[in-house]
mmCIF file of C-alpha atoms in Angstrom:
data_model
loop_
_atom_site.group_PDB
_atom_site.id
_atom_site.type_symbol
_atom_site.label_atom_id
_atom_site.label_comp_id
_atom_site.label_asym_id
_atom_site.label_seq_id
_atom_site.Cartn_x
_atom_site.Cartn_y
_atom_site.Cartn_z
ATOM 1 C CA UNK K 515 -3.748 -10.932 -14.607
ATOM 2 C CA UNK K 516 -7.516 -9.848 -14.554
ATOM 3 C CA UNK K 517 -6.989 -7.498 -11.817
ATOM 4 C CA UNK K 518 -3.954 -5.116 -13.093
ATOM 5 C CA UNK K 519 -4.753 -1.973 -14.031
ATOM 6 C CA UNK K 520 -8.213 -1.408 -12.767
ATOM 7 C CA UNK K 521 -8.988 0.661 -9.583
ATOM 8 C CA UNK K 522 -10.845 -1.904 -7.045
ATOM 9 C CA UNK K 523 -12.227 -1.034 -3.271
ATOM 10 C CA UNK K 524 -9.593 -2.382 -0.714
ATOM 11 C CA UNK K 525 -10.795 -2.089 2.334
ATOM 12 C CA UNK K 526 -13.357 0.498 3.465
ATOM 13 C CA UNK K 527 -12.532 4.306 2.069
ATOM 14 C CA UNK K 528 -9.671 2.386 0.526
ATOM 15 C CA UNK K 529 -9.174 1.820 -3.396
ATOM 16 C CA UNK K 530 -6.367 0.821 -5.275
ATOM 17 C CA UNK K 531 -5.067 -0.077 -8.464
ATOM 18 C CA UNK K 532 -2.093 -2.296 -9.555
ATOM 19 C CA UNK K 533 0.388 -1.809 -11.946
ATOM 20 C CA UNK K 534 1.353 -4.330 -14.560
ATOM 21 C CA UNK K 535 4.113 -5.821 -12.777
ATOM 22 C CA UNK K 536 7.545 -7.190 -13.789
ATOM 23 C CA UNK K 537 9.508 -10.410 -12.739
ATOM 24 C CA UNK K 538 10.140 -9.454 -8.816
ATOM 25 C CA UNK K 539 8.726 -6.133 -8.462
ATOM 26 C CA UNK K 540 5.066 -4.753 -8.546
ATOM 27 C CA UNK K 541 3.504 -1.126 -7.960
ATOM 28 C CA UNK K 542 0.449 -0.258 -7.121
ATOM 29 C CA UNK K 543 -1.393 3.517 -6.421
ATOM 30 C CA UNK K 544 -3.755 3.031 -3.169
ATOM 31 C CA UNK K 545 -6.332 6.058 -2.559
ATOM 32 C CA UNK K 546 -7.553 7.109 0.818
ATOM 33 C CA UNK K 547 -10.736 8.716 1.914
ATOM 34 C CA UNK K 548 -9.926 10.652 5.895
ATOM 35 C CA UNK K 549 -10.258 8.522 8.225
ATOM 36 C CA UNK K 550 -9.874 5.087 6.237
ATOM 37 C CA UNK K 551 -7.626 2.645 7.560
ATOM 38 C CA UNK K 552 -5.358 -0.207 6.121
ATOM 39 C CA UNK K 553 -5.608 -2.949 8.348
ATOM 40 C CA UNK K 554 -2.851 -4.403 10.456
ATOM 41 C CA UNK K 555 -1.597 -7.195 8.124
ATOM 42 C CA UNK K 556 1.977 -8.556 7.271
ATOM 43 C CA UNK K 557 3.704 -10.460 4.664
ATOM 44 C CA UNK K 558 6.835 -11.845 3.784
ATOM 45 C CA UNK K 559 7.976 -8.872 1.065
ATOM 46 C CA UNK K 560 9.949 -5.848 1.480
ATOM 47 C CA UNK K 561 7.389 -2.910 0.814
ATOM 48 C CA UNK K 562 8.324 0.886 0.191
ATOM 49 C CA UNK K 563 5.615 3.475 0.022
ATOM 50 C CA UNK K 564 5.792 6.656 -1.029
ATOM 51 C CA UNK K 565 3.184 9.025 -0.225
ATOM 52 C CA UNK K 566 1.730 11.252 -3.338
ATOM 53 C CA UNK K 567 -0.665 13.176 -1.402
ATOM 54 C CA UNK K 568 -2.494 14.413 1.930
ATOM 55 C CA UNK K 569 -0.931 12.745 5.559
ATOM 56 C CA UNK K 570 -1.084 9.232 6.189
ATOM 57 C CA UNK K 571 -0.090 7.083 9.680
ATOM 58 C CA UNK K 572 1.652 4.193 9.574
ATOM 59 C CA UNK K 573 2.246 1.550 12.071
ATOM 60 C CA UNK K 574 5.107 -0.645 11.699
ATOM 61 C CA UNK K 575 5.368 -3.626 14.895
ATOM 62 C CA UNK K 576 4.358 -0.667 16.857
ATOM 63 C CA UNK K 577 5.997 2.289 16.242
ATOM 64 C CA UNK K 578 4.032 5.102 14.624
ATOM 65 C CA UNK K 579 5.655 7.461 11.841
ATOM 66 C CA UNK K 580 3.446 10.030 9.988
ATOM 67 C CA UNK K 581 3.606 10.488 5.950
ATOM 68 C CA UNK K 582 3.054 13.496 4.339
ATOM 69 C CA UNK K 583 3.107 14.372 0.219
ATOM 70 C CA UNK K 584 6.738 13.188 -0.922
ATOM 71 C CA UNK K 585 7.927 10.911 2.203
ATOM 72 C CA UNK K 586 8.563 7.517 1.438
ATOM 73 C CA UNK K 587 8.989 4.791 4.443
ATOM 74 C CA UNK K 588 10.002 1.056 4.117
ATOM 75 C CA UNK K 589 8.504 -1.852 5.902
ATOM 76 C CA UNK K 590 10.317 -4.758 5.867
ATOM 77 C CA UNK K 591 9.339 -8.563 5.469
ATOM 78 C CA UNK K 592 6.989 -10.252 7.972
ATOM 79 C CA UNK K 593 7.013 -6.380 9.732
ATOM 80 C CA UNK K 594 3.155 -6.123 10.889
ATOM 81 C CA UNK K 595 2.271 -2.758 9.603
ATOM 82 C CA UNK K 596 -0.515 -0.789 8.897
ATOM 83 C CA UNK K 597 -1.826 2.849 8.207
ATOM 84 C CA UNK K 598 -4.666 5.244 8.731
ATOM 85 C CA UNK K 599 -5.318 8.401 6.439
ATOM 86 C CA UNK K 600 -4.888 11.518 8.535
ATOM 87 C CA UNK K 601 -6.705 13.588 5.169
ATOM 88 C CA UNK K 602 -7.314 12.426 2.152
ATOM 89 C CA UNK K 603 -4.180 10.693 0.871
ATOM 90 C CA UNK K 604 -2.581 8.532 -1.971
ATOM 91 C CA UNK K 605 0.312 6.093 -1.972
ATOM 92 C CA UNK K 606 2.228 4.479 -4.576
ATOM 93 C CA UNK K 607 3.683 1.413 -3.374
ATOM 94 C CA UNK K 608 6.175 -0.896 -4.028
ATOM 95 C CA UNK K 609 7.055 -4.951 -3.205
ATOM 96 C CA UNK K 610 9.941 -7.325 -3.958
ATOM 97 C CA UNK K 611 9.088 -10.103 -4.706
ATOM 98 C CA UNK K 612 5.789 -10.222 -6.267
ATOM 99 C CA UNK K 613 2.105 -9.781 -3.809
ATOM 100 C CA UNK K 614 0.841 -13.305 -6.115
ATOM 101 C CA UNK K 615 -2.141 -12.873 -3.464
ATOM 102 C CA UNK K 616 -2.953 -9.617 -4.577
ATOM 103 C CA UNK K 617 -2.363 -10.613 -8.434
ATOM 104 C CA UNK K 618 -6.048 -12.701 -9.647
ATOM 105 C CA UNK K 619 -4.839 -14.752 -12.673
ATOM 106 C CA UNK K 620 -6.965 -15.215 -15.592
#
């Protein structure tokens, strides 16, 4: 997995870096500049996120919860969801099973 382990630019103001993952679970840290958003997506695995820093919005099939430093919010499969940074922020999130579309094999 080429990709693990490195930081690399998400999405504008957006970086992140995955973790070496194991059989059904992954990690990875995501960085925030203000302002920066993480677009409206979804996917079929069950994602927790737990915020490290700053205040982050998220929006989950609609309904809007705000994150600050050591709240942690779960989005569940196929849930369209996404966030904007309210400051700068990090995240360190988690999925079951593995994001193989965010994992670039060798």
């Amino acid at each position: 997995m080429a990709n693990t382990g490195e930081w690399e630019n998400a999405e504008p103001g957006v970086k992140r870096k995955i973790f070496g993952p194991g059989e059904r679970l992954m990690m990875m840290e995501v960085h925030f500049e203000e302002g920066a958003e993480g677009y409206e997506h979804s996917h079929p695995h069950e994602q927790m996120s737990y915020c490290l820093k700053g205040r982050i919005e998220f929006r989950i099939d609609g309904r809007v919860t705000v994150l600050q430093a050591g709240d942690t919010i779960t989005i569940p499969g196929g849930a369209k969801h996404g966030v904007k940074a309210l400051e700068p922020s990090a995240l360190l999130d988690a999925f079951t099973p593995l994001r193989l579309d965010l994992l670039k094999r060798e």
